PDB file of C-alpha atoms in Angstrom:
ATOM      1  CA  UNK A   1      12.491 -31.114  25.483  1.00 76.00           C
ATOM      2  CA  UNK A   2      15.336 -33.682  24.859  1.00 82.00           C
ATOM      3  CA  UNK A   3      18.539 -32.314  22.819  1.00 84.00           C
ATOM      4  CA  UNK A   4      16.956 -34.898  20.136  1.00 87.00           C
ATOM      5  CA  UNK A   5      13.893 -33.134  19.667  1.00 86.00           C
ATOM      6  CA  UNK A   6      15.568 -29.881  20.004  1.00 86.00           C
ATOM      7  CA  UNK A   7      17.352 -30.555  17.328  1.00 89.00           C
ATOM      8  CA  UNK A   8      14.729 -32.483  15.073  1.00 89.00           C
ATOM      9  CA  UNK A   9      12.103 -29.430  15.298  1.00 87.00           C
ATOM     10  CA  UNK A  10      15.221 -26.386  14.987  1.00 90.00           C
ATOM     11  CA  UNK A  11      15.392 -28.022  12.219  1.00 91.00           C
ATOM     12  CA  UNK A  12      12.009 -28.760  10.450  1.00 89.00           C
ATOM     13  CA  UNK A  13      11.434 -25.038  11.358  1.00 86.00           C
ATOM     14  CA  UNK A  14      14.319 -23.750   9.342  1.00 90.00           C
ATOM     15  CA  UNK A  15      13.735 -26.296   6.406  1.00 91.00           C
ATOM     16  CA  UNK A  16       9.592 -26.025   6.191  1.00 90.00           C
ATOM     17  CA  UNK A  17       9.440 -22.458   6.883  1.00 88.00           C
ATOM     18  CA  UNK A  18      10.489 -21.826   3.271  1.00 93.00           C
ATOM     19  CA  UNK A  19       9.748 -24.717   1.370  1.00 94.00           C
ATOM     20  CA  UNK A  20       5.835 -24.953  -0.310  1.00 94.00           C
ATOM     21  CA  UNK A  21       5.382 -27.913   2.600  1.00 91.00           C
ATOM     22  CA  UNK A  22       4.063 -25.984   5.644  1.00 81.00           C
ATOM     23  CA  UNK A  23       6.341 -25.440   8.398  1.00 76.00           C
ATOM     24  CA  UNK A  24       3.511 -24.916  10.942  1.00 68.00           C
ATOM     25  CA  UNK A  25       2.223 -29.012   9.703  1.00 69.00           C
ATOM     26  CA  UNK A  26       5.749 -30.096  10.320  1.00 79.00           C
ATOM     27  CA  UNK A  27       6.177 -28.656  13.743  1.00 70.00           C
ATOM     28  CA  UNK A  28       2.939 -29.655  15.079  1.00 67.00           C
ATOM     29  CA  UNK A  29       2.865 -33.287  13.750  1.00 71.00           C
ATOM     30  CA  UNK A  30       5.865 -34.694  16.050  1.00 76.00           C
ATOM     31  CA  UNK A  31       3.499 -33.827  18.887  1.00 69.00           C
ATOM     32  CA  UNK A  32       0.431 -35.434  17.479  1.00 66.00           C
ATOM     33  CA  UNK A  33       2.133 -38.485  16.065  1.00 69.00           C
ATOM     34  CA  UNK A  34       5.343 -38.958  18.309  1.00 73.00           C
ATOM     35  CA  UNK A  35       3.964 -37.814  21.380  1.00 73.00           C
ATOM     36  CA  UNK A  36       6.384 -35.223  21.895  1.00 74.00           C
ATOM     37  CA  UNK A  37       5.487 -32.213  24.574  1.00 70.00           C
ATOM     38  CA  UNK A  38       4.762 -29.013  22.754  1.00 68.00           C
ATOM     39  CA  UNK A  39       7.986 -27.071  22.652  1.00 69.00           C
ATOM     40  CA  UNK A  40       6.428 -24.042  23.932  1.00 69.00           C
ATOM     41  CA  UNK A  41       6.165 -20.755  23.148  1.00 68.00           C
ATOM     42  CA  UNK A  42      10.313 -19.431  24.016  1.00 76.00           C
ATOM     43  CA  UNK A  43      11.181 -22.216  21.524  1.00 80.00           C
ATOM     44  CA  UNK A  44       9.072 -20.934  18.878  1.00 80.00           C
ATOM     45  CA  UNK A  45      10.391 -17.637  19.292  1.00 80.00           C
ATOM     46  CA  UNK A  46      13.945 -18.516  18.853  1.00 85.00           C
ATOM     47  CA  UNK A  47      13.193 -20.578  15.912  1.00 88.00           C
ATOM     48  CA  UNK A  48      11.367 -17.776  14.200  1.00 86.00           C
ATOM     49  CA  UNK A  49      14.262 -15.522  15.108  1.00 89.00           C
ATOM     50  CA  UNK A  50      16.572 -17.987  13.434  1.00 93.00           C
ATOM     51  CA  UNK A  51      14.808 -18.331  10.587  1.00 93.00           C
ATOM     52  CA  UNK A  52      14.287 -14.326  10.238  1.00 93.00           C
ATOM     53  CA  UNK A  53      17.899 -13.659  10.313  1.00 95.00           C
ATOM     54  CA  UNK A  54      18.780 -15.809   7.629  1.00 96.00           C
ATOM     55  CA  UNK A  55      15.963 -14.380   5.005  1.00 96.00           C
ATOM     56  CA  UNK A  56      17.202 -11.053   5.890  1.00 97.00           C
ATOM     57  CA  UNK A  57      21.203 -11.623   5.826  1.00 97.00           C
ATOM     58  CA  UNK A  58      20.632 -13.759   2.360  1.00 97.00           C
ATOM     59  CA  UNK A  59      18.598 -10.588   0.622  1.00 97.00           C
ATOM     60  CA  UNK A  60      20.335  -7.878   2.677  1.00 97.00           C
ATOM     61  CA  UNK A  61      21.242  -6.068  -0.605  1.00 96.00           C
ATOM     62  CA  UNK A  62      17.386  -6.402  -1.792  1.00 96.00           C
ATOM     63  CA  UNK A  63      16.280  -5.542   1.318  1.00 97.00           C
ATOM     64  CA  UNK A  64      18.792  -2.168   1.569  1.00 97.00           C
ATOM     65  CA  UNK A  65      17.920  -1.364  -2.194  1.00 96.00           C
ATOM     66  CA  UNK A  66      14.234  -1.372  -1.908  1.00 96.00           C
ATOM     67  CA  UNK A  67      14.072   0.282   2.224  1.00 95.00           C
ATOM     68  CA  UNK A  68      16.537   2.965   0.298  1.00 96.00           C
ATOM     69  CA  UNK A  69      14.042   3.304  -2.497  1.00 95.00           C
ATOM     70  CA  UNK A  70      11.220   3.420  -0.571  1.00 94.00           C
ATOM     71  CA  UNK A  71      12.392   6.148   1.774  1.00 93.00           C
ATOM     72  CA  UNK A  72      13.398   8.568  -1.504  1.00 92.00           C
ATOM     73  CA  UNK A  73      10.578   8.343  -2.792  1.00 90.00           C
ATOM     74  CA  UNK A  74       7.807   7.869  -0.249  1.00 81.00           C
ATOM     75  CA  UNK A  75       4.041   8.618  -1.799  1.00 83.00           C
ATOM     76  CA  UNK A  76       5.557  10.305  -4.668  1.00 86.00           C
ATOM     77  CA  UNK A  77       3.965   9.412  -8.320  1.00 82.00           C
ATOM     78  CA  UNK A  78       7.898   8.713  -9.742  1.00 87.00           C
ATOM     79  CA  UNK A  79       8.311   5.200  -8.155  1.00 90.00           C
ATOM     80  CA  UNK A  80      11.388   3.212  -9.096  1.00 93.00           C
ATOM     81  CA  UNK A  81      11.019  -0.704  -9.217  1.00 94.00           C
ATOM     82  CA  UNK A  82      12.771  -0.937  -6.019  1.00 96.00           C
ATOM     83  CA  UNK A  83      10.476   1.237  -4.141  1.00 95.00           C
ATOM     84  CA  UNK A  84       7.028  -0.309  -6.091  1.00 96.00           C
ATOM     85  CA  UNK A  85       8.544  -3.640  -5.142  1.00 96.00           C
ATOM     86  CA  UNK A  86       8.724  -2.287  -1.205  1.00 96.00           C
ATOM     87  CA  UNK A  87       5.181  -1.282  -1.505  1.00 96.00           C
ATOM     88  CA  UNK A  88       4.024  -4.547  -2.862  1.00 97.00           C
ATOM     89  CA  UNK A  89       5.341  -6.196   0.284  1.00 97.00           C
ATOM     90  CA  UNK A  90       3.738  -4.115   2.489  1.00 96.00           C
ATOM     91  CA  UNK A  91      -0.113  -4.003   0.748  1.00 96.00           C
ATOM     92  CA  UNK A  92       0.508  -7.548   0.534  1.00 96.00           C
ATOM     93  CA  UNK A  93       1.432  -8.233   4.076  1.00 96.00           C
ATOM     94  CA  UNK A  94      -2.015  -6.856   4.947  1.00 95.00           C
ATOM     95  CA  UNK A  95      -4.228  -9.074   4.613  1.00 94.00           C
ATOM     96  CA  UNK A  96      -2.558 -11.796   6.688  1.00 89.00           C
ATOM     97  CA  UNK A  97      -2.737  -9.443   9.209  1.00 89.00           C
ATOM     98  CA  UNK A  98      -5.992  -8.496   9.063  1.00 90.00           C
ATOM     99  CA  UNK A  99      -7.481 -12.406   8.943  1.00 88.00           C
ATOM    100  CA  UNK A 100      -5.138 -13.571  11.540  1.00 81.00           C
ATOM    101  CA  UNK A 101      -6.304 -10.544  13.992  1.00 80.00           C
ATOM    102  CA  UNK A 102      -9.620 -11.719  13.555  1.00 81.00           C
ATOM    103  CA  UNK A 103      -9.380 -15.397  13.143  1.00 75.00           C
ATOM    104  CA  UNK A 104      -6.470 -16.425  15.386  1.00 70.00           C
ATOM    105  CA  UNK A 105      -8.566 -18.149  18.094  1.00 69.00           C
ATOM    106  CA  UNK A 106     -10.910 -20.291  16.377  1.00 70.00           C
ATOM    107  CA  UNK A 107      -7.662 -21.215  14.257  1.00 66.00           C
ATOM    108  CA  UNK A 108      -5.821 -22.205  16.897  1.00 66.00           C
ATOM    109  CA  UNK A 109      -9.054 -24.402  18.571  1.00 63.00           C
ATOM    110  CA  UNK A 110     -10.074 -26.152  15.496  1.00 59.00           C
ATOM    111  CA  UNK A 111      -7.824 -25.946  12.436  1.00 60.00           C
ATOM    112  CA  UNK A 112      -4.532 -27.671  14.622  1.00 66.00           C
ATOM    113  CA  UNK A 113      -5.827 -30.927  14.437  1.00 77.00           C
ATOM    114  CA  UNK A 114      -4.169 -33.761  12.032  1.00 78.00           C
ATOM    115  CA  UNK A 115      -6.790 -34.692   9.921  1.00 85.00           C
ATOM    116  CA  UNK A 116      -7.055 -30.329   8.709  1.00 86.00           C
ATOM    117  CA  UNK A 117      -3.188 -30.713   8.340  1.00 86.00           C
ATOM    118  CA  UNK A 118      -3.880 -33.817   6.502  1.00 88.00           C
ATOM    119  CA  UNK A 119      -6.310 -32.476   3.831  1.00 92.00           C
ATOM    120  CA  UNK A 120      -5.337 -29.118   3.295  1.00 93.00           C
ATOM    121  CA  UNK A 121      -1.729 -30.535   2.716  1.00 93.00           C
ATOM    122  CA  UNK A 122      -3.064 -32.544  -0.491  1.00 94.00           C
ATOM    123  CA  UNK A 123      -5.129 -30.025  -1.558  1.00 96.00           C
ATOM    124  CA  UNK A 124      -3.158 -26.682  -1.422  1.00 96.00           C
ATOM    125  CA  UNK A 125      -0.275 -29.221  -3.123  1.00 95.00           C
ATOM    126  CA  UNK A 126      -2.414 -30.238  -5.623  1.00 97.00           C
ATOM    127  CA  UNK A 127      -3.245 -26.193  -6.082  1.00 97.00           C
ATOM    128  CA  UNK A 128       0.655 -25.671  -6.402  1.00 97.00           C
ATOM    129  CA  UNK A 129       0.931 -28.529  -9.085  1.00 97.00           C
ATOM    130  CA  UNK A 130      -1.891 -26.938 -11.474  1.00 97.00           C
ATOM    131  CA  UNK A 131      -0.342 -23.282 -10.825  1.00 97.00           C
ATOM    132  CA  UNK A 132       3.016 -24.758 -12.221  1.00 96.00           C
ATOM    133  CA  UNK A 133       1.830 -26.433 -14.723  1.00 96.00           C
ATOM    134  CA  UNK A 134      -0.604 -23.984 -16.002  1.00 95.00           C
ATOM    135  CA  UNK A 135       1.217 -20.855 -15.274  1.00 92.00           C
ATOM    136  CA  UNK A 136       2.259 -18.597 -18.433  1.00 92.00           C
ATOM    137  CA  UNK A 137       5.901 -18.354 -16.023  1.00 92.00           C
ATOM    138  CA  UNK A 138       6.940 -14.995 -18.161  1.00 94.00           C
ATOM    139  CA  UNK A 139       7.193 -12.317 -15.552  1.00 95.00           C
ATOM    140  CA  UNK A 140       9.517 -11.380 -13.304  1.00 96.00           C
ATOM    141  CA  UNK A 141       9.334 -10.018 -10.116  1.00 96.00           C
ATOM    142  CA  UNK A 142       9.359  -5.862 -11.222  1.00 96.00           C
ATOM    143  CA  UNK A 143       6.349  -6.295 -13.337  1.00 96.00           C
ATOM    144  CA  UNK A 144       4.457  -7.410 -10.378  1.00 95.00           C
ATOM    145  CA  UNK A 145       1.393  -4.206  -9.674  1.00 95.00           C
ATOM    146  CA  UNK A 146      -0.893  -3.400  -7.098  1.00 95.00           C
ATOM    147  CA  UNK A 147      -3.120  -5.977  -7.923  1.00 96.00           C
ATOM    148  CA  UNK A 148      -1.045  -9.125  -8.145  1.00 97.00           C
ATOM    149  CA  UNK A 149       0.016  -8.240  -4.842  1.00 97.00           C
ATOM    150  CA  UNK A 150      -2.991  -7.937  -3.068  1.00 97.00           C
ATOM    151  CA  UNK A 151      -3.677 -11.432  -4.585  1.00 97.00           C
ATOM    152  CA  UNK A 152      -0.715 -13.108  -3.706  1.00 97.00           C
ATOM    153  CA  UNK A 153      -1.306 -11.363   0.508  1.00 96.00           C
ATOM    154  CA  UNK A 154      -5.161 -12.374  -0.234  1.00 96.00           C
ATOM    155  CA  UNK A 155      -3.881 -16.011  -0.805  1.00 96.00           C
ATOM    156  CA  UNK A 156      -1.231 -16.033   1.949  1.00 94.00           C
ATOM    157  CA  UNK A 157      -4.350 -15.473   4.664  1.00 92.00           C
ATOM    158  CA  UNK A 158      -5.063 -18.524   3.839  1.00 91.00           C
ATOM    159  CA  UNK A 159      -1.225 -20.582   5.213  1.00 89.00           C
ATOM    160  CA  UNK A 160      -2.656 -19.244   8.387  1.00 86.00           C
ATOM    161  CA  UNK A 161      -4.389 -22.769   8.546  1.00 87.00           C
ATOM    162  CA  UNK A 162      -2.108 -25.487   9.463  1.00 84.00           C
ATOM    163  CA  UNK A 163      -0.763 -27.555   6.505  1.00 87.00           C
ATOM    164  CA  UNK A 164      -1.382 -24.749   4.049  1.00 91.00           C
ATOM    165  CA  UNK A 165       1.765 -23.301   3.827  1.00 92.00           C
ATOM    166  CA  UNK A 166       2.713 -19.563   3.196  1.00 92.00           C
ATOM    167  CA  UNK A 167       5.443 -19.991   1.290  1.00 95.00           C
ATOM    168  CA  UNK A 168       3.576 -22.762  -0.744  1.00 95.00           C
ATOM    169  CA  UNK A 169       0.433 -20.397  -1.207  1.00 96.00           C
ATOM    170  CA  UNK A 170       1.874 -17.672  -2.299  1.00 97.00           C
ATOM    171  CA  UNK A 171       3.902 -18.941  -4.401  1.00 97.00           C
ATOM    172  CA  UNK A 172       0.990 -20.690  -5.815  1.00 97.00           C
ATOM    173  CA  UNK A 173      -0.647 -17.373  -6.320  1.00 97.00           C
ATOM    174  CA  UNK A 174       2.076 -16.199  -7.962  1.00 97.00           C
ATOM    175  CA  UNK A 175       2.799 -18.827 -10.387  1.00 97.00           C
ATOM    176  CA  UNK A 176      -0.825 -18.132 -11.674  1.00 97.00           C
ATOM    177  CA  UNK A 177      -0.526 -15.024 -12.311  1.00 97.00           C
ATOM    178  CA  UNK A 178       2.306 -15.349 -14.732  1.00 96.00           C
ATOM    179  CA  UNK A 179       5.547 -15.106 -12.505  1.00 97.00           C
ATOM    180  CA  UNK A 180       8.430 -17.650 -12.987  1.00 96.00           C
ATOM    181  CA  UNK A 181       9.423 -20.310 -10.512  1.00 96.00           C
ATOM    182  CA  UNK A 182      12.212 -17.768  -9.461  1.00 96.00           C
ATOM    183  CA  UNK A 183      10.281 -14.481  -9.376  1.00 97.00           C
ATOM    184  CA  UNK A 184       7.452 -16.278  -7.220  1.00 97.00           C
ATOM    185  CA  UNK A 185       9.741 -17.323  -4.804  1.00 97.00           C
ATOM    186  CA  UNK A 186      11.910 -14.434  -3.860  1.00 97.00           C
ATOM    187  CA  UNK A 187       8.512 -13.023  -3.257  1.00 97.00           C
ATOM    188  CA  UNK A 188       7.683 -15.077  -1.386  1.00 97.00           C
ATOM    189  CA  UNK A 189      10.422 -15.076   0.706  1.00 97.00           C
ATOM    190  CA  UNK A 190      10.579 -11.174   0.716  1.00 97.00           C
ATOM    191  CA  UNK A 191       6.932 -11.585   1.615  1.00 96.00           C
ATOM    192  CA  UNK A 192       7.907 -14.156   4.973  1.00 94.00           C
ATOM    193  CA  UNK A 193      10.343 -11.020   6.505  1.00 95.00           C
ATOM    194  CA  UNK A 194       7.281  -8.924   7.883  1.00 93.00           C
ATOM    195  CA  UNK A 195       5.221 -11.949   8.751  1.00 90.00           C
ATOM    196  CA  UNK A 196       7.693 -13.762  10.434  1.00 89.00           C
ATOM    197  CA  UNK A 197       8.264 -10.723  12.242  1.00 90.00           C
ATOM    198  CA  UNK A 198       5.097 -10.162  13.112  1.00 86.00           C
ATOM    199  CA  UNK A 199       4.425 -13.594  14.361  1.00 79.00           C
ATOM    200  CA  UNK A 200       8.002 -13.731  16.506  1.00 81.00           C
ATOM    201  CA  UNK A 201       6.651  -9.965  18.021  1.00 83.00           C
ATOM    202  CA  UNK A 202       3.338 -11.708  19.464  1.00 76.00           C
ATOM    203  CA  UNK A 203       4.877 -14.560  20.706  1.00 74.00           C
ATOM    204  CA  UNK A 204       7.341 -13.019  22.959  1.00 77.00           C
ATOM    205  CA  UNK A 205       4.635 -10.338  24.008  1.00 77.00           C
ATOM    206  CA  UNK A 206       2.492 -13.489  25.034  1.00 73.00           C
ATOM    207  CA  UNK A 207       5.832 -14.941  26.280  1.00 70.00           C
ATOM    208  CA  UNK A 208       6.685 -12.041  28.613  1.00 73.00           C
ATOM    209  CA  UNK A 209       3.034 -12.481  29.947  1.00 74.00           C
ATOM    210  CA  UNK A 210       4.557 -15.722  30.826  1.00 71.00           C
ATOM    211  CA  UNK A 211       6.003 -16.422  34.359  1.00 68.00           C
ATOM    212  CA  UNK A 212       8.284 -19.482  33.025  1.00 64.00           C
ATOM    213  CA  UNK A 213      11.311 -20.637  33.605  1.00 68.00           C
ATOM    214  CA  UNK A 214      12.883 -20.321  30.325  1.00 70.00           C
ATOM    215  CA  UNK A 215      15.938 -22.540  28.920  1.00 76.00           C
ATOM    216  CA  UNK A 216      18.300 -20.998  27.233  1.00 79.00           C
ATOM    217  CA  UNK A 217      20.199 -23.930  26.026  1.00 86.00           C
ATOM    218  CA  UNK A 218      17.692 -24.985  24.080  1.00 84.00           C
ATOM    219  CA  UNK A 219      16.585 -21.476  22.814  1.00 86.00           C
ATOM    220  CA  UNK A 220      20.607 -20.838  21.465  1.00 90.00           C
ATOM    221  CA  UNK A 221      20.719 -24.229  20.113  1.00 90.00           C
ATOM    222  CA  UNK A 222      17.090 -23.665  18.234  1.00 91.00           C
ATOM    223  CA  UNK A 223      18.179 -20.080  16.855  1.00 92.00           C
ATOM    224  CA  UNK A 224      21.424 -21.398  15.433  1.00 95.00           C
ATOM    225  CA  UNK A 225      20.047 -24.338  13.911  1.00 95.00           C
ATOM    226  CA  UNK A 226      17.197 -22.858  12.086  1.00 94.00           C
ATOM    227  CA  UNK A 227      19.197 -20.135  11.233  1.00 96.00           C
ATOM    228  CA  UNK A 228      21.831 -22.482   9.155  1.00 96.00           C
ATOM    229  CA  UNK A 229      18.912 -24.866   7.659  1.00 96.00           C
ATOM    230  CA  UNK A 230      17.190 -21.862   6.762  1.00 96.00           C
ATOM    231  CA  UNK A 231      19.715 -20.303   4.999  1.00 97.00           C
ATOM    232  CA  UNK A 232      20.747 -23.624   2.702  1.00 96.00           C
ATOM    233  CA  UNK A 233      17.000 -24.282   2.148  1.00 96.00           C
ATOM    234  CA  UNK A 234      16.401 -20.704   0.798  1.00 96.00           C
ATOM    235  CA  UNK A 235      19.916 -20.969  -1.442  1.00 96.00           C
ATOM    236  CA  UNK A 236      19.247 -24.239  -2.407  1.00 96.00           C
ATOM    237  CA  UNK A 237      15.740 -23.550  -3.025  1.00 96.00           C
ATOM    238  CA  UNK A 238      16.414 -20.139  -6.043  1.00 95.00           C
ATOM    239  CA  UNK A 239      19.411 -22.764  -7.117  1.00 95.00           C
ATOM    240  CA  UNK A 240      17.299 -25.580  -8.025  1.00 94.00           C
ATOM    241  CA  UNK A 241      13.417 -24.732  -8.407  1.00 95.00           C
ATOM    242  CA  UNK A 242      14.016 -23.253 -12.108  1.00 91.00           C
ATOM    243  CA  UNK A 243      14.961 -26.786 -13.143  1.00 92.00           C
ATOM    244  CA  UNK A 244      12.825 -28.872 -11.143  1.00 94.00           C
ATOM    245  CA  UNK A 245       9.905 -27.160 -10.983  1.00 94.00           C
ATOM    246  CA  UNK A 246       7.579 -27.906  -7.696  1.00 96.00           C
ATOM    247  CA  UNK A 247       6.759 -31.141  -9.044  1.00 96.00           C
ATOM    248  CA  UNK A 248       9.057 -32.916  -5.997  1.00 96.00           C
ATOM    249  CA  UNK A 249       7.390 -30.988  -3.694  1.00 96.00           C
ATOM    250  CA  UNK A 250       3.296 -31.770  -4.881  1.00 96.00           C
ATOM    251  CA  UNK A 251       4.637 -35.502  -4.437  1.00 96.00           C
ATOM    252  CA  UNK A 252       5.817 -35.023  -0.764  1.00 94.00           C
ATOM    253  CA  UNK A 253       3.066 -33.582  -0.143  1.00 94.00           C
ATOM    254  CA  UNK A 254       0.817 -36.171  -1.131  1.00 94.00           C
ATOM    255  CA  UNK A 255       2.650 -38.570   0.679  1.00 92.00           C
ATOM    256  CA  UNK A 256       2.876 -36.714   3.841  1.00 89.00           C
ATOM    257  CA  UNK A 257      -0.984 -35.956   3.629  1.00 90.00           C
ATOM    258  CA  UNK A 258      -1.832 -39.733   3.271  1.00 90.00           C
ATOM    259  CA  UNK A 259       0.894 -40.998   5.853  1.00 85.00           C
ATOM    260  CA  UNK A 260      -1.506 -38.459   8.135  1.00 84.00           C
ATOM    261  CA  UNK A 261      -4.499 -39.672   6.776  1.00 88.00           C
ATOM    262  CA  UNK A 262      -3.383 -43.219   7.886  1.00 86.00           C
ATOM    263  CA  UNK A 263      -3.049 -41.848  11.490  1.00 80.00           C
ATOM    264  CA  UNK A 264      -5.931 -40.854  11.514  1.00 79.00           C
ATOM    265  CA  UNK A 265      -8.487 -43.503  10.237  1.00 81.00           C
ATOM    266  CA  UNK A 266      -6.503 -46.402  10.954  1.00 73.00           C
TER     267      UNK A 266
END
């Protein structure tokens, strides 16, 4: 890869991974469209990485608060919120797990094409419009229970088709079951810290299968980069989405899906 497209996909990564667009869309598109090589799987890795530390550094004290909780109180009946919260992120967590252990290779053979990105992008966006339009928005994130959260990790099986989006999905989920904007997307974002982890674990097993020659250049440059975008997209993000709703967000994704639509029919 060029320092350009180093750059360019660091990133997208960093921006899409947390924004109801689809980061997994974004990344593959510059291939299909611009003819870019695949950036491989050491690239993907430090961009997850990247992206990873800055969720976890911005909700370090959420993080320590509810891993605290958690470990006091264990599978005792006398739960804080902290500690319920914790659970919620793990029962949730399962079910992408579960789907993408079963459905990983006929994802990745027929779902990464552009015309999938292309429709499931206006269709999940249209989803997230009616969820915030529709959605009662008077809950916050504590009054979340057991099942909400299996919901919300039933729904975020489903971002592991391209052009879905997790963070979009979920948040969707959440919206319709009563959550505000800002309660469904710290969730959300709580909810990306074990998949992302996840994900970045199997890729470097599968990368230390690998007998590549690895640049390391571009894999400091890519962690860096999605680290900072990340971190401004998720601030920026809780900042604004109380007051502008995910209105701007249903519109780019309409766009983007008939820009791809374009490719592909004309």
């Amino acid at each position: 890869m060029t320092l350009f497209e180093i750059i360019v996909l660091a990133i997208i990564q960093g921006i899409t991974e947390f924004l109801p667009i689809s980061s997994s869309a974004h990344l593959i598109l510059p291939s299909e469209l611009l003819g870019w090589t695949e950036q491989g799987l050491a690239f993907d890795v430090a961009v997850h990485v990247g992206s990873l530390l800055a969720v976890m550094i911005y909700f370090r004290e959420d993080i320590s608060r509810m891993l605290l909780a958690w470990l006091q109180t264990g599978f005792s009946r006398k739960q804080s919120d902290d500690s319920k919260l914790a659970w919620w992120v793990i029962l949730a967590t399962i079910p992408a797990v579960v789907v993408g252990f079963l459905a990983k290779d006929f994802i990745e053979h027929y779902a990464r094409e552009a015309l999938v990105i292309a429709i499931t992008t206006i269709i999940f966006g249209l989803v997230l419009w009616y969820a915030d339009v529709t959605g009662k928005l008077h809950k916050n994130i504590y009054q979340l229970n057991w099942k909400s959260a299996l919901i919300i990790g039933l729904a975020q099986a489903l971002a592991l088709i391209p052009g879905t989006s997790r963070s979009g999905i979920t948040m969707t989920a959440a919206l319709m079951l009563g959550l505000d904007r800002q309660s469904s997307a710290r969730f959300s974002f709580l909810l990306s810290i074990p998949v992302i982890l996840g994900a970045g674990l199997l890729a470097t097993l599968d990368l230390v299968k690998q007998d590549a020659a690895v640049d390391w250049q571009a894999l400091f440059y890519g962690t860096v980069l999605s680290f900072v975008s990340a971190y401004a997209c998720i601030y920026l993000f809780l900042s604004w989405i109380s007051k502008i709703g995910m209105l701007p967000f249903v519109i780019y994704r309409l766009i983007l899906g008939a820009v791809l639509l374009g490719f592909v029919f004309i």
